[in-house]
Amino acid sequence: MAAFNPKSKNHYRVRSVSLPTRSHPSTIRIEQAVNKLKTWETSSSSFSKADKICLSLSGLKELHEGIEELLALPLTQQALSQHQQDHMVNELVEESVRYVDVCSNARDTVMQMKEGIKGLQSSLRRSKLRELRTETDVASFMCSRKILQKEISRSLAKLKHVDNKMVPLHLSNSEDDQLSIVLRALTEASLLNISTFSSLLLFLSVPVMKLKPTRWTLVSNFIYKGVLACEGERNNLNELEDVDIALGNLLIDDSGKDDGTERIESAQKKLEALETILESLENGLELLFRHLIRTRVSLLNILSAGTS
C-alpha cells in the first residue's frame, strides 16, 4: 500500500489559533488543545506510535468539545449565518462529513481486527503447533487483514482528497473577528484530523505477512528497518508487525528443535498486547466520532437557520 503523508501546505497552515486577549473560555480551550496536539505530533518522546495515536485521538476529542462550545455562542452563529455563502465556510462543512466517514470506517476496521485477534487467540489456546489448524487459522487472520486494507486505502484516499482541496485562509481579524476565530479553529481541526487519521490508518495498514515464511524471508521483510526479526530485535516495529513476526515464527518448520510451546506463548503475548492497543483505539474513535457528528450537526443547523 502506498504511504500517504499529508502535505505541508504553508499557504493555508495556521501556526496557532490567534485569539483576542479577552477570549471566551471555549477559544482558550481550543488553543490549548491545538498546541497540545502539535506538541505530541512533533515530540520525540519515548511514547510508542500507538500511544501517540491514542493521545492524539483524546486531544482531538478535547478540540472538538471546544469547537462545539464555540459554535453554540450566539455571536458565532450570527457570524456564520451572515457568511454562509463564503467558499471557506462551505468547504469546511463539506469536509466535516468526510471526517465522520473516515472515523466511522476506522472504528469498524479496529473492531473487526480485534475480533480476528480474539478468534486467533482462542484457536491457539486449543491448538498444538504442528496441527494443520494452526496454519489455517493464521491464514484466515491474514486474509481478513488484506480485506481490511482495501477499506483503509479508501479512507486514505478520502483524506488525500480533503488535503488537496484545503483552501487558503485569507480572512483577516479586522474583517470579522468572530468569523475569523471560527474559521481558524475549524481549519486547525481539519489539519489535525487529517494528520491523526492518516497516522492511525498507516499504523493499521502494515504489509500483511506471506504464509509459510522462512527465517530469511522474515529477516528480509524487516531488514530495511534495521532490525533482525529472527533474533528478537524489534525496537523499530509497531505492534502489528510484532504480531506478524510471532505468527511467522509459528509457521516456520523447526521440527525436531522444539515442540513450539515457547513460540505459541510468544504469539499469545503479542496478540494480547495488540488487542489492548486496539481496545484503546476503539474507545478513542468512538468518543471522537460522537463529537464529529455534533460538530457537523451544529454547522448544518446554524447554516440552515440562516436561510429560513
Short mmCIF file of C-alpha atoms in Angstrom, two decimals:
data_model
loop_
_atom_site.label_atom_id
_atom_site.label_comp_id
_atom_site.label_asym_id
_atom_site.label_seq_id
_atom_site.Cartn_x
_atom_site.Cartn_y
_atom_site.Cartn_z
CA MET A 1 0.00 0.00 0.00
CA ALA A 2 1.41 3.38 -0.94
CA ALA A 3 2.08 5.60 2.03
CA PHE A 4 0.08 8.78 2.38
CA ASN A 5 1.63 11.70 4.16
CA PRO A 6 -0.45 14.89 4.42
CA LYS A 7 1.28 17.67 2.53
CA SER A 8 2.73 20.63 4.30
CA LYS A 9 0.62 23.40 2.80
CA ASN A 10 2.20 26.55 4.09
CA HIS A 11 -0.26 28.69 2.14
CA TYR A 12 -3.10 27.76 4.47
CA ARG A 13 -1.47 26.23 7.55
CA VAL A 14 -2.19 28.35 10.60
CA ARG A 15 0.52 28.37 13.24
CA SER A 16 -1.92 28.86 16.07
CA VAL A 17 -5.48 29.90 16.67
CA SER A 18 -4.84 33.64 17.05
CA LEU A 19 -7.31 34.71 19.67
CA PRO A 20 -8.06 38.06 21.29
CA THR A 21 -6.76 38.61 24.80
CA ARG A 22 -10.26 38.61 26.28
CA SER A 23 -11.36 35.37 24.67
CA HIS A 24 -14.33 33.24 25.53
CA PRO A 25 -13.29 30.12 27.51
CA SER A 26 -14.10 27.93 24.50
CA THR A 27 -11.49 29.67 22.34
CA ILE A 28 -8.87 29.31 25.07
CA ARG A 29 -9.77 25.63 25.30
CA ILE A 30 -9.35 25.26 21.54
CA GLU A 31 -5.98 26.97 21.55
CA GLN A 32 -4.74 24.74 24.38
CA ALA A 33 -5.96 21.58 22.60
CA VAL A 34 -4.30 22.62 19.33
CA ASN A 35 -0.98 23.39 21.00
CA LYS A 36 -1.08 20.11 22.91
CA LEU A 37 -1.76 18.12 19.73
CA LYS A 38 1.04 19.84 17.83
CA THR A 39 3.43 19.15 20.70
CA TRP A 40 2.59 15.44 20.64
CA GLU A 41 2.84 15.38 16.84
CA THR A 42 6.41 16.70 16.83
CA SER A 43 7.54 15.08 20.06
CA SER A 44 10.43 12.62 20.02
CA SER A 45 9.42 11.18 23.37
CA SER A 46 9.52 7.53 24.38
CA PHE A 47 5.83 7.08 23.51
CA SER A 48 5.17 4.29 21.03
CA LYS A 49 3.36 5.04 17.76
CA ALA A 50 0.19 3.53 19.19
CA ASP A 51 0.42 5.61 22.36
CA LYS A 52 0.87 8.79 20.32
CA ILE A 53 -2.18 7.97 18.21
CA CYS A 54 -4.29 7.31 21.33
CA LEU A 55 -3.15 10.63 22.81
CA SER A 56 -3.96 12.41 19.55
CA LEU A 57 -7.47 10.92 19.46
CA SER A 58 -8.03 12.14 23.01
CA GLY A 59 -6.66 15.56 22.07
CA LEU A 60 -8.95 15.75 19.04
CA LYS A 61 -11.91 14.98 21.27
CA GLU A 62 -10.95 17.92 23.51
CA LEU A 63 -10.51 20.14 20.47
CA HIS A 64 -13.96 19.32 19.12
CA GLU A 65 -15.52 19.85 22.55
CA GLY A 66 -14.13 23.38 22.44
CA ILE A 67 -15.43 23.85 18.90
CA GLU A 68 -18.90 22.69 19.98
CA GLU A 69 -18.88 25.35 22.71
CA LEU A 70 -17.69 27.96 20.21
CA LEU A 71 -20.44 27.06 17.73
CA ALA A 72 -23.06 27.36 20.48
CA LEU A 73 -22.26 31.07 21.01
CA PRO A 74 -24.87 33.47 19.53
CA LEU A 75 -22.05 35.64 18.16
CA THR A 76 -20.60 32.65 16.30
CA GLN A 77 -23.97 31.65 14.89
CA GLN A 78 -24.60 35.19 13.70
CA ALA A 79 -21.18 35.41 12.01
CA LEU A 80 -21.59 32.08 10.19
CA SER A 81 -25.16 32.87 9.13
CA GLN A 82 -24.05 36.16 7.57
CA HIS A 83 -21.22 34.44 5.65
CA GLN A 84 -22.85 31.12 4.79
CA GLN A 85 -22.16 31.63 1.08
CA ASP A 86 -18.45 32.07 1.77
CA HIS A 87 -16.41 29.41 -0.06
CA MET A 88 -14.32 28.66 3.02
CA VAL A 89 -17.41 28.07 5.17
CA ASN A 90 -18.92 25.72 2.60
CA GLU A 91 -15.69 23.76 2.21
CA LEU A 92 -15.33 23.23 5.96
CA VAL A 93 -18.92 21.99 6.17
CA GLU A 94 -18.29 19.57 3.29
CA GLU A 95 -15.11 18.31 4.91
CA SER A 96 -16.91 17.57 8.17
CA VAL A 97 -18.88 14.69 6.65
CA ARG A 98 -15.71 13.09 5.28
CA TYR A 99 -14.13 13.09 8.74
CA VAL A 100 -17.25 11.43 10.13
CA ASP A 101 -16.99 8.73 7.44
CA VAL A 102 -13.26 8.17 7.97
CA CYS A 103 -13.66 7.98 11.74
CA SER A 104 -16.55 5.53 11.43
CA ASN A 105 -14.65 3.33 8.96
CA ALA A 106 -11.51 3.39 11.13
CA ARG A 107 -13.56 2.37 14.17
CA ASP A 108 -15.15 -0.51 12.23
CA THR A 109 -11.72 -1.62 10.99
CA VAL A 110 -10.31 -1.65 14.53
CA MET A 111 -13.33 -3.61 15.79
CA GLN A 112 -13.03 -6.22 13.05
CA MET A 113 -9.30 -6.58 13.61
CA LYS A 114 -9.89 -7.01 17.33
CA GLU A 115 -12.46 -9.74 16.68
CA GLY A 116 -9.99 -11.52 14.42
CA ILE A 117 -7.37 -11.42 17.15
CA LYS A 118 -9.78 -12.86 19.70
CA GLY A 119 -10.62 -15.72 17.36
CA LEU A 120 -6.95 -16.44 16.72
CA GLN A 121 -6.16 -16.35 20.43
CA SER A 122 -8.93 -18.83 21.12
CA SER A 123 -7.65 -21.12 18.40
CA LEU A 124 -4.05 -21.01 19.62
CA ARG A 125 -5.15 -21.89 23.13
CA ARG A 126 -6.69 -25.09 21.78
CA SER A 127 -4.06 -25.95 19.17
CA LYS A 128 -0.74 -27.68 19.08
CA LEU A 129 1.86 -26.11 16.85
CA ARG A 130 2.10 -28.91 14.29
CA GLU A 131 -1.63 -29.23 13.78
CA LEU A 132 -2.93 -28.17 10.38
CA ARG A 133 -5.50 -25.93 12.10
CA THR A 134 -2.81 -23.53 13.32
CA GLU A 135 -1.77 -22.66 9.78
CA THR A 136 -5.39 -22.44 8.66
CA ASP A 137 -6.32 -20.03 11.45
CA VAL A 138 -3.28 -17.83 10.84
CA ALA A 139 -4.13 -17.80 7.12
CA SER A 140 -7.69 -16.74 7.93
CA PHE A 141 -6.43 -13.90 10.11
CA MET A 142 -4.06 -12.69 7.40
CA CYS A 143 -6.81 -12.88 4.78
CA SER A 144 -9.10 -10.72 6.93
CA ARG A 145 -6.27 -8.19 7.27
CA LYS A 146 -5.95 -7.98 3.49
CA ILE A 147 -9.67 -7.31 3.15
CA LEU A 148 -9.49 -4.56 5.77
CA GLN A 149 -6.57 -2.96 3.94
CA LYS A 150 -8.85 -2.22 0.99
CA GLU A 151 -11.15 -0.21 3.26
CA ILE A 152 -8.14 1.53 4.77
CA SER A 153 -6.98 2.50 1.26
CA ARG A 154 -10.37 4.07 0.56
CA SER A 155 -10.21 6.08 3.79
CA LEU A 156 -6.69 7.28 2.99
CA ALA A 157 -7.92 8.37 -0.44
CA LYS A 158 -10.68 10.44 1.21
CA LEU A 159 -8.13 12.14 3.44
CA LYS A 160 -5.89 12.85 0.48
CA HIS A 161 -8.85 14.36 -1.38
CA VAL A 162 -9.62 16.68 1.53
CA ASP A 163 -5.94 17.54 1.93
CA ASN A 164 -5.69 18.51 -1.73
CA LYS A 165 -8.83 20.68 -1.55
CA MET A 166 -7.84 22.68 1.52
CA VAL A 167 -8.21 26.33 0.58
CA PRO A 168 -6.17 29.37 1.69
CA LEU A 169 -7.41 31.19 4.76
CA HIS A 170 -7.22 34.86 3.79
CA LEU A 171 -9.75 36.30 6.23
CA SER A 172 -8.19 38.93 8.48
CA ASN A 173 -9.25 39.62 12.04
CA SER A 174 -10.23 43.15 11.14
CA GLU A 175 -12.78 41.87 8.60
CA ASP A 176 -14.84 39.89 11.09
CA ASP A 177 -13.29 38.95 14.42
CA GLN A 178 -15.70 36.15 15.31
CA LEU A 179 -15.82 34.61 11.84
CA SER A 180 -12.03 34.68 11.68
CA ILE A 181 -11.76 32.88 15.02
CA VAL A 182 -14.26 30.19 13.98
CA LEU A 183 -12.68 29.57 10.58
CA ARG A 184 -9.19 29.42 12.06
CA ALA A 185 -10.37 26.91 14.68
CA LEU A 186 -12.14 24.74 12.10
CA THR A 187 -9.13 24.88 9.77
CA GLU A 188 -6.78 23.79 12.55
CA ALA A 189 -9.19 20.97 13.41
CA SER A 190 -9.21 19.85 9.76
CA LEU A 191 -5.42 19.76 9.59
CA LEU A 192 -5.15 17.81 12.82
CA ASN A 193 -7.95 15.44 11.76
CA ILE A 194 -6.01 14.62 8.59
CA SER A 195 -2.74 14.13 10.46
CA THR A 196 -4.18 11.91 13.20
CA PHE A 197 -6.38 9.77 10.98
CA SER A 198 -3.61 9.20 8.44
CA SER A 199 -1.22 8.13 11.23
CA LEU A 200 -3.83 5.73 12.58
CA LEU A 201 -4.64 4.23 9.19
CA LEU A 202 -0.98 3.80 8.28
CA PHE A 203 -0.42 2.09 11.62
CA LEU A 204 -3.19 -0.39 10.77
CA SER A 205 -2.07 -0.96 7.17
CA VAL A 206 1.36 -2.57 7.58
CA PRO A 207 2.01 -5.12 4.80
CA VAL A 208 0.47 -8.49 5.54
CA MET A 209 2.98 -11.31 6.00
CA LYS A 210 3.10 -14.08 3.42
CA LEU A 211 2.29 -17.56 4.66
CA LYS A 212 4.95 -20.22 5.17
CA PRO A 213 7.84 -17.79 5.63
CA THR A 214 11.40 -18.91 6.06
CA ARG A 215 13.81 -17.43 8.55
CA TRP A 216 15.38 -15.49 5.68
CA THR A 217 12.08 -14.01 4.45
CA LEU A 218 11.29 -12.80 7.96
CA VAL A 219 14.67 -11.11 8.10
CA SER A 220 14.46 -9.62 4.61
CA ASN A 221 10.94 -8.29 5.20
CA PHE A 222 12.16 -6.08 8.04
CA ILE A 223 15.85 -5.56 7.22
CA TYR A 224 15.03 -2.16 5.69
CA LYS A 225 14.07 -1.01 9.18
CA GLY A 226 17.44 -2.03 10.54
CA VAL A 227 16.23 -4.99 12.60
CA LEU A 228 16.85 -8.71 12.58
CA ALA A 229 13.43 -10.09 13.39
CA CYS A 230 14.55 -13.68 13.93
CA GLU A 231 16.94 -12.55 16.66
CA GLY A 232 14.29 -10.62 18.55
CA GLU A 233 15.47 -7.08 17.78
CA ARG A 234 12.07 -5.42 17.32
CA ASN A 235 12.57 -1.91 18.66
CA ASN A 236 11.56 -0.25 15.38
CA LEU A 237 8.42 -2.30 14.77
CA ASN A 238 4.88 -1.40 15.66
CA GLU A 239 2.69 -3.87 17.46
CA LEU A 240 1.06 -5.23 14.30
CA GLU A 241 4.44 -6.03 12.77
CA ASP A 242 5.46 -7.64 16.05
CA VAL A 243 2.42 -9.93 15.83
CA ASP A 244 3.27 -10.81 12.22
CA ILE A 245 6.76 -11.91 13.23
CA ALA A 246 5.42 -14.03 16.10
CA LEU A 247 2.87 -15.67 13.80
CA GLY A 248 5.50 -16.17 11.13
CA ASN A 249 7.67 -17.99 13.66
CA LEU A 250 4.78 -20.37 14.30
CA LEU A 251 4.71 -21.36 10.64
CA ILE A 252 8.45 -21.95 10.24
CA ASP A 253 9.30 -25.64 10.18
CA ASP A 254 11.65 -26.19 13.11
CA SER A 255 10.68 -29.82 13.59
CA GLY A 256 12.94 -31.63 15.97
CA LYS A 257 14.22 -28.47 17.66
CA ASP A 258 11.29 -27.76 20.00
CA ASP A 259 7.61 -28.51 20.48
CA GLY A 260 6.63 -24.91 19.75
CA THR A 261 5.34 -24.11 23.24
CA GLU A 262 7.51 -21.02 23.62
CA ARG A 263 6.58 -19.76 20.17
CA ILE A 264 2.86 -20.18 20.91
CA GLU A 265 3.26 -18.32 24.21
CA SER A 266 5.16 -15.53 22.46
CA ALA A 267 2.44 -15.20 19.82
CA GLN A 268 -0.23 -15.09 22.53
CA LYS A 269 1.58 -12.29 24.37
CA LYS A 270 1.97 -10.25 21.20
CA LEU A 271 -1.70 -10.75 20.34
CA GLU A 272 -2.76 -9.70 23.84
CA ALA A 273 -0.64 -6.54 23.62
CA LEU A 274 -2.15 -5.68 20.24
CA GLU A 275 -5.67 -6.35 21.50
CA THR A 276 -5.13 -3.91 24.38
CA ILE A 277 -3.96 -1.23 21.94
CA LEU A 278 -6.91 -1.82 19.61
CA GLU A 279 -9.27 -1.55 22.58
CA SER A 280 -7.83 1.88 23.40
CA LEU A 281 -8.06 2.97 19.76
CA GLU A 282 -11.67 1.80 19.53
CA ASN A 283 -12.66 3.74 22.66
CA GLY A 284 -10.89 6.86 21.41
CA LEU A 285 -12.52 6.63 17.99
CA GLU A 286 -15.97 6.07 19.48
CA LEU A 287 -15.74 9.21 21.64
CA LEU A 288 -14.29 11.27 18.79
CA PHE A 289 -16.98 10.04 16.38
CA ARG A 290 -19.72 11.43 18.62
CA HIS A 291 -18.09 14.85 18.71
CA LEU A 292 -17.51 14.91 14.95
CA ILE A 293 -21.22 14.22 14.49
CA ARG A 294 -22.14 17.01 16.89
CA THR A 295 -19.81 19.48 15.17
CA ARG A 296 -21.33 18.70 11.77
CA VAL A 297 -24.91 18.89 13.08
CA SER A 298 -24.15 22.24 14.73
CA LEU A 299 -22.73 23.66 11.50
CA LEU A 300 -25.69 22.45 9.44
CA ASN A 301 -28.22 23.79 11.96
CA ILE A 302 -26.58 27.22 12.03
CA LEU A 303 -26.47 27.49 8.25
CA SER A 304 -29.98 26.15 7.73
CA ALA A 305 -31.34 28.60 10.32
CA GLY A 306 -29.68 31.39 8.39
CA THR A 307 -31.65 30.56 5.24
CA SER A 308 -35.05 30.31 6.93
#
